[in-house]
Amino acid sequence: DCCTPIKKLCWWHGAGSTADFQKIIQERCDTYTQTIRPGSRSRNCQAIRQAFMSTFISKDPCKATKEDYNSLINLAPPTVPCGQQVFWSKTKELAHEYVKRQRLMTLEDTLLGYLADGLSWCGEPGSSDLNIWSCPDWRKDCRTNYLSVFWEVLSERFAESACSTVRVVLNGSLENAFDSMSIFGRVEAPNLRPQVELEAWLVHDTGKPPSDSCSGSSIRKLKSILDGRNVKFRCMDNLSRDQFLQRS
Ligand code: AVW
């Protein structure tokens, strides 16, 4: 058993909570609400930090539920203006570079996405501290860990709020640019509302030939998920990273 408590330590297989987690959340929240999106200034960062902590502190780190995050997400729903939404899958850095050059937004440009980007967190029963030693790994320990459930429920709300035309940046250097087991594949694409239009961009590494295209089987699978929901679909392929960023 990987989780025999030895003096409050619980040896999971994933990275432990990020050092200074609370401080980082508070500082990022202040920066976001005061500098990045001053329009959201009215949000109370202390309340957001406290709500975030109470979702997982003192709880079994393998028993996260979507409901645990409801009150936090209701304080700052991950919505973006119509037509500005960008999804990504295996293209995080590229998608962020792309939206920086346009008036577009990824999940990490919403307040909660920005706060949690790249951080790790979990608690343990009977303690009011974060476990800085280890947190459950999605594969080796449990899927219902607080980190995974957070990104799933936040992504679900992000996708549900999509309107007009939205975009997804996919990795055309992979054999399957669309991965039906990814968050985009499992959570976001299946939660787009009818009448939304999704534009997929397949972008491959500059200087190499692409490994997947709009006519490949992975994109056909994406199209069939969207057809079932009456979501319109357009697909652009054969773009190198440089071409994609230059046209944006
Ligand atoms: P992936 P997915 N910071 O590249 O389609 C840290 O296969 O699964 O893409 N970890 C994160 C973050 C983040 N900002 N975001 C997701 N994760 C985790 C949310 C998560 O467990 C965005 F809206 C995910 O499975 C994208 O459209 C994995 O890192 C979509 O989800 C990245 O795997 C990207 O997820």
Tab-separated table of C-alpha atoms and ligand atoms in Angstrom:
chain	number	residue	atom	x	y	z
A	1	ASP	CA	0.000	0.000	0.000
A	2	CYS	CA	1.570	3.244	-1.137
A	3	CYS	CA	-0.379	5.295	1.341
A	4	THR	CA	0.551	4.047	4.766
A	5	PRO	CA	0.733	7.209	6.813
A	6	ILE	CA	4.221	7.475	8.222
A	7	LYS	CA	4.202	10.468	10.533
A	8	LYS	CA	1.666	12.419	8.515
A	9	LEU	CA	3.548	11.661	5.284
A	10	CYS	CA	1.738	9.782	2.641
A	11	TRP	CA	3.852	8.459	-0.165
A	12	TRP	CA	1.982	8.902	-3.380
A	13	HIS	CA	3.607	8.623	-6.802
A	14	GLY	CA	2.997	12.185	-7.996
A	15	ALA	CA	4.774	15.443	-7.199
A	16	GLY	CA	3.892	17.002	-3.861
A	17	SER	CA	2.043	20.259	-3.425
A	18	THR	CA	3.838	23.303	-4.819
A	19	ALA	CA	5.801	25.122	-2.110
A	20	ASP	CA	4.052	28.323	-0.960
A	21	PHE	CA	0.847	27.265	-2.712
A	22	GLN	CA	-1.388	29.675	-0.779
A	23	LYS	CA	0.947	32.588	-1.286
A	24	ILE	CA	1.193	31.918	-5.024
A	25	ILE	CA	-2.593	31.715	-5.358
A	26	GLN	CA	-3.027	34.994	-3.492
A	27	GLU	CA	-0.298	36.773	-5.481
A	28	ARG	CA	-1.507	35.504	-8.843
A	29	CYS	CA	-5.061	36.496	-7.954
A	30	ASP	CA	-3.957	40.014	-7.025
A	31	THR	CA	-1.938	40.325	-10.251
A	32	TYR	CA	-4.778	39.020	-12.398
A	33	THR	CA	-7.493	41.157	-10.894
A	34	GLN	CA	-5.425	44.340	-10.659
A	35	THR	CA	-3.151	44.182	-13.699
A	36	ILE	CA	-4.104	41.535	-16.223
A	37	ARG	CA	-7.866	42.045	-16.189
A	38	PRO	CA	-8.620	45.107	-14.136
A	39	GLY	CA	-12.292	44.743	-15.024
A	40	SER	CA	-12.443	41.779	-12.649
A	41	ARG	CA	-11.127	43.845	-9.731
A	42	SER	CA	-14.259	43.347	-7.710
A	43	ARG	CA	-13.350	39.706	-7.151
A	44	ASN	CA	-12.261	39.056	-3.616
A	45	CYS	CA	-8.922	37.253	-3.743
A	46	GLN	CA	-8.886	36.355	-0.085
A	47	ALA	CA	-12.258	34.625	-0.430
A	48	ILE	CA	-11.060	32.839	-3.567
A	49	ARG	CA	-7.906	31.615	-1.846
A	50	GLN	CA	-9.889	30.406	1.153
A	51	ALA	CA	-12.477	28.672	-1.026
A	52	PHE	CA	-9.659	26.971	-2.971
A	53	MET	CA	-8.027	25.689	0.227
A	54	SER	CA	-11.255	24.370	1.681
A	55	THR	CA	-11.936	22.253	-1.420
A	56	PHE	CA	-9.146	19.805	-0.529
A	57	ILE	CA	-7.607	20.521	2.892
A	58	SER	CA	-8.098	17.682	5.427
A	59	LYS	CA	-9.666	15.468	2.752
A	60	ASP	CA	-8.717	12.094	1.344
A	61	PRO	CA	-6.635	13.134	-1.713
A	62	CYS	CA	-8.139	10.314	-3.783
A	63	LYS	CA	-11.762	11.219	-3.141
A	64	ALA	CA	-12.172	14.452	-5.049
A	65	THR	CA	-15.577	15.083	-6.600
A	66	LYS	CA	-16.730	17.727	-9.057
A	67	GLU	CA	-19.034	19.047	-6.344
A	68	ASP	CA	-16.029	19.817	-4.134
A	69	TYR	CA	-15.140	22.546	-6.630
A	70	ASN	CA	-18.615	24.022	-7.150
A	71	SER	CA	-18.377	26.875	-4.693
A	72	LEU	CA	-14.879	27.839	-5.850
A	73	ILE	CA	-15.889	27.829	-9.523
A	74	ASN	CA	-19.037	29.786	-8.783
A	75	LEU	CA	-16.873	32.555	-7.306
A	76	ALA	CA	-15.053	32.849	-10.649
A	77	PRO	CA	-16.675	30.960	-13.538
A	78	PRO	CA	-14.265	30.345	-16.464
A	79	THR	CA	-16.198	32.203	-19.115
A	80	VAL	CA	-14.731	34.242	-21.977
A	81	PRO	CA	-16.298	36.607	-24.517
A	82	CYS	CA	-18.017	34.956	-27.483
A	83	GLY	CA	-15.694	33.888	-30.257
A	84	GLN	CA	-12.468	34.288	-28.257
A	85	GLN	CA	-12.113	30.798	-26.840
A	86	VAL	CA	-9.153	28.555	-27.664
A	87	PHE	CA	-8.770	24.923	-26.633
A	88	TRP	CA	-5.528	23.001	-26.881
A	89	SER	CA	-4.324	19.414	-26.588
A	90	LYS	CA	-0.620	18.541	-26.554
A	91	THR	CA	0.069	22.099	-27.711
A	92	LYS	CA	-0.049	24.097	-24.486
A	93	GLU	CA	2.919	26.352	-25.114
A	94	LEU	CA	2.003	26.965	-28.775
A	95	ALA	CA	-1.620	27.766	-27.934
A	96	HIS	CA	-0.491	30.287	-25.324
A	97	GLU	CA	1.873	31.909	-27.814
A	98	TYR	CA	-0.979	32.059	-30.365
A	99	VAL	CA	-3.525	33.714	-28.056
A	100	LYS	CA	-0.963	36.272	-26.927
A	101	ARG	CA	-0.825	37.592	-30.504
A	102	GLN	CA	-4.600	37.718	-30.918
A	103	ARG	CA	-7.509	38.804	-28.821
A	104	LEU	CA	-8.159	35.225	-27.819
A	105	MET	CA	-8.191	33.293	-24.529
A	106	THR	CA	-7.313	29.812	-23.313
A	107	LEU	CA	-8.512	28.355	-20.023
A	108	GLU	CA	-5.279	29.666	-18.467
A	109	ASP	CA	-6.393	33.195	-19.324
A	110	THR	CA	-9.434	32.884	-17.043
A	111	LEU	CA	-8.910	33.640	-13.364
A	112	LEU	CA	-9.003	30.093	-11.981
A	113	GLY	CA	-7.008	28.682	-14.872
A	114	TYR	CA	-4.411	31.391	-14.338
A	115	LEU	CA	-4.236	30.748	-10.582
A	116	ALA	CA	-3.712	27.009	-10.877
A	117	ASP	CA	-1.568	26.851	-14.027
A	118	GLY	CA	1.342	24.483	-13.423
A	119	LEU	CA	0.704	24.091	-9.692
A	120	SER	CA	0.128	20.908	-7.707
A	121	TRP	CA	-1.896	20.515	-4.525
A	122	CYS	CA	-3.333	17.921	-2.153
A	123	GLY	CA	-4.064	17.537	1.511
A	124	GLU	CA	-4.481	14.599	3.856
A	125	PRO	CA	-7.129	13.536	6.315
A	126	GLY	CA	-6.552	14.738	9.851
A	127	SER	CA	-4.183	17.538	8.862
A	128	SER	CA	-4.735	21.166	8.002
A	129	ASP	CA	-1.532	21.251	5.920
A	130	LEU	CA	-0.860	20.592	2.276
A	131	ASN	CA	1.103	17.423	1.581
A	132	ILE	CA	4.344	18.834	0.231
A	133	TRP	CA	5.931	15.384	-0.154
A	134	SER	CA	3.686	13.720	-2.693
A	135	CYS	CA	0.222	13.777	-4.247
A	136	PRO	CA	-1.673	10.998	-6.017
A	137	ASP	CA	-0.659	10.264	-9.583
A	138	TRP	CA	-3.503	9.927	-12.138
A	139	ARG	CA	-2.275	6.568	-13.428
A	140	LYS	CA	-0.518	4.990	-10.490
A	141	ASP	CA	-2.729	6.101	-7.602
A	142	CYS	CA	-6.194	7.375	-8.473
A	143	ARG	CA	-8.001	9.325	-11.180
A	144	THR	CA	-10.216	11.096	-8.665
A	145	ASN	CA	-7.379	13.211	-7.276
A	146	TYR	CA	-7.927	16.914	-6.654
A	147	LEU	CA	-5.652	18.132	-9.438
A	148	SER	CA	-7.224	16.006	-12.182
A	149	VAL	CA	-10.782	16.689	-11.050
A	150	PHE	CA	-10.045	20.427	-10.934
A	151	TRP	CA	-8.886	20.568	-14.565
A	152	GLU	CA	-11.760	18.337	-15.654
A	153	VAL	CA	-14.521	20.330	-13.992
A	154	LEU	CA	-12.987	23.693	-14.935
A	155	SER	CA	-12.589	22.525	-18.548
A	156	GLU	CA	-16.172	21.278	-18.585
A	157	ARG	CA	-17.505	24.652	-17.457
A	158	PHE	CA	-15.187	26.419	-19.940
A	159	ALA	CA	-16.492	24.303	-22.838
A	160	GLU	CA	-20.142	24.616	-21.804
A	161	SER	CA	-19.843	28.394	-21.922
A	162	ALA	CA	-18.475	28.462	-25.483
A	163	CYS	CA	-20.410	30.478	-28.018
A	164	SER	CA	-20.024	31.434	-31.676
A	165	THR	CA	-16.739	30.217	-33.215
A	166	VAL	CA	-14.130	28.543	-31.030
A	167	ARG	CA	-10.752	27.100	-31.954
A	168	VAL	CA	-8.630	24.155	-30.945
A	169	VAL	CA	-4.883	23.908	-31.569
A	170	LEU	CA	-3.892	20.272	-32.165
A	171	ASN	CA	-0.484	18.694	-32.585
A	172	GLY	CA	-0.040	17.622	-36.206
A	173	SER	CA	3.310	16.026	-35.364
A	174	LEU	CA	1.513	13.232	-33.530
A	175	GLU	CA	0.018	10.240	-35.308
A	176	ASN	CA	-3.305	11.015	-33.639
A	177	ALA	CA	-3.693	14.761	-33.407
A	178	PHE	CA	-7.055	14.216	-31.726
A	179	ASP	CA	-6.844	12.071	-28.576
A	180	SER	CA	-10.265	10.984	-27.378
A	181	MET	CA	-8.837	10.272	-23.911
A	182	SER	CA	-7.439	13.786	-23.420
A	183	ILE	CA	-9.368	16.489	-21.562
A	184	PHE	CA	-10.160	18.121	-24.879
A	185	GLY	CA	-11.418	14.801	-26.248
A	186	ARG	CA	-13.221	13.485	-23.164
A	187	VAL	CA	-14.507	16.674	-21.578
A	188	GLU	CA	-14.421	19.731	-23.822
A	189	ALA	CA	-15.495	18.550	-27.300
A	190	PRO	CA	-18.425	16.515	-25.872
A	191	ASN	CA	-19.674	19.530	-23.889
A	192	LEU	CA	-19.813	22.126	-26.671
A	193	ARG	CA	-23.309	23.451	-27.220
A	194	PRO	CA	-25.254	22.962	-30.451
A	195	GLN	CA	-24.726	25.759	-33.005
A	196	VAL	CA	-21.191	26.439	-31.788
A	197	GLU	CA	-18.628	26.197	-34.580
A	198	LEU	CA	-15.286	24.544	-33.852
A	199	GLU	CA	-12.226	25.307	-35.982
A	200	ALA	CA	-9.419	22.794	-35.571
A	201	TRP	CA	-5.875	23.806	-36.477
A	202	LEU	CA	-3.395	20.974	-36.981
A	203	VAL	CA	0.064	22.413	-36.430
A	204	HIS	CA	3.276	20.427	-36.882
A	205	ASP	CA	6.893	21.052	-35.908
A	206	THR	CA	8.629	23.391	-38.346
A	207	GLY	CA	10.976	21.556	-40.693
A	208	LYS	CA	9.252	18.174	-40.383
A	209	PRO	CA	6.399	16.695	-42.397
A	210	PRO	CA	3.033	16.468	-40.600
A	211	SER	CA	2.026	13.105	-39.108
A	212	ASP	CA	-1.752	13.599	-39.128
A	213	SER	CA	-4.214	15.531	-41.273
A	214	CYS	CA	-7.850	16.618	-41.348
A	215	SER	CA	-8.723	13.485	-43.329
A	216	GLY	CA	-7.056	11.115	-40.871
A	217	SER	CA	-8.968	8.783	-38.589
A	218	SER	CA	-8.406	10.761	-35.384
A	219	ILE	CA	-10.002	13.910	-36.835
A	220	ARG	CA	-12.862	11.847	-38.289
A	221	LYS	CA	-13.513	10.658	-34.760
A	222	LEU	CA	-13.604	14.252	-33.503
A	223	LYS	CA	-16.004	15.137	-36.319
A	224	SER	CA	-18.349	12.331	-35.344
A	225	ILE	CA	-18.444	13.489	-31.701
A	226	LEU	CA	-19.355	16.986	-32.910
A	227	ASP	CA	-21.906	15.788	-35.485
A	228	GLY	CA	-23.752	14.058	-32.663
A	229	ARG	CA	-24.074	17.394	-30.889
A	230	ASN	CA	-24.886	19.551	-33.896
A	231	VAL	CA	-21.617	21.420	-33.547
A	232	LYS	CA	-20.268	22.745	-36.853
A	233	PHE	CA	-16.718	21.766	-37.689
A	234	ARG	CA	-13.947	23.171	-39.854
A	235	CYS	CA	-10.438	21.813	-40.024
A	236	MET	CA	-7.183	23.344	-41.217
A	237	ASP	CA	-4.067	21.199	-41.575
A	238	ASN	CA	-0.537	21.129	-42.932
A	239	LEU	CA	0.565	24.232	-41.042
A	240	SER	CA	4.017	24.412	-39.550
A	241	ARG	CA	4.404	26.152	-36.220
A	242	ASP	CA	6.030	29.153	-37.897
A	243	GLN	CA	3.297	29.429	-40.541
A	244	PHE	CA	0.587	29.155	-37.907
A	245	LEU	CA	2.061	31.840	-35.675
A	246	GLN	CA	2.830	34.148	-38.597
A	247	ARG	CA	-0.688	34.121	-39.934
A	248	SER	CA	-1.964	34.944	-36.489
B	1	AVW	P1	-2.878	17.281	-22.935
B	1	AVW	P2	-5.658	17.881	-22.709
B	1	AVW	N1	-1.588	23.341	-15.863
B	1	AVW	O1	-1.754	18.100	-23.469
B	1	AVW	O2	-6.547	17.878	-23.928
B	1	AVW	C1	-1.229	22.105	-15.496
B	1	AVW	O3	-3.093	15.910	-23.473
B	1	AVW	O4	-5.768	16.691	-21.837
B	1	AVW	O5	-4.185	18.155	-23.198
B	1	AVW	N2	-1.848	21.016	-15.911
B	1	AVW	C2	-2.892	21.168	-16.752
B	1	AVW	C3	-3.338	22.411	-17.201
B	1	AVW	C4	-2.614	23.532	-16.734
B	1	AVW	N3	-2.928	24.788	-17.112
B	1	AVW	N4	-4.399	22.239	-18.031
B	1	AVW	C5	-4.598	20.924	-18.109
B	1	AVW	N5	-3.700	20.280	-17.317
B	1	AVW	C6	-3.476	18.866	-17.128
B	1	AVW	C7	-7.836	22.363	-20.496
B	1	AVW	C8	-4.639	18.017	-17.419
B	1	AVW	O6	-4.609	16.899	-16.553
B	1	AVW	C9	-7.584	23.343	-21.619
B	1	AVW	F1	-8.718	24.088	-21.820
B	1	AVW	C10	-4.440	17.604	-18.858
B	1	AVW	O7	-4.942	16.334	-19.106
B	1	AVW	C11	-7.249	22.507	-22.832
B	1	AVW	O8	-8.169	22.754	-23.899
B	1	AVW	C12	-2.945	17.631	-19.074
B	1	AVW	O9	-2.453	18.528	-18.087
B	1	AVW	C13	-7.311	21.073	-22.382
B	1	AVW	O10	-7.798	21.078	-21.038
B	1	AVW	C14	-2.577	18.151	-20.453
B	1	AVW	O11	-2.758	17.083	-21.357
B	1	AVW	C15	-5.925	20.443	-22.363
B	1	AVW	O12	-5.998	19.162	-21.810
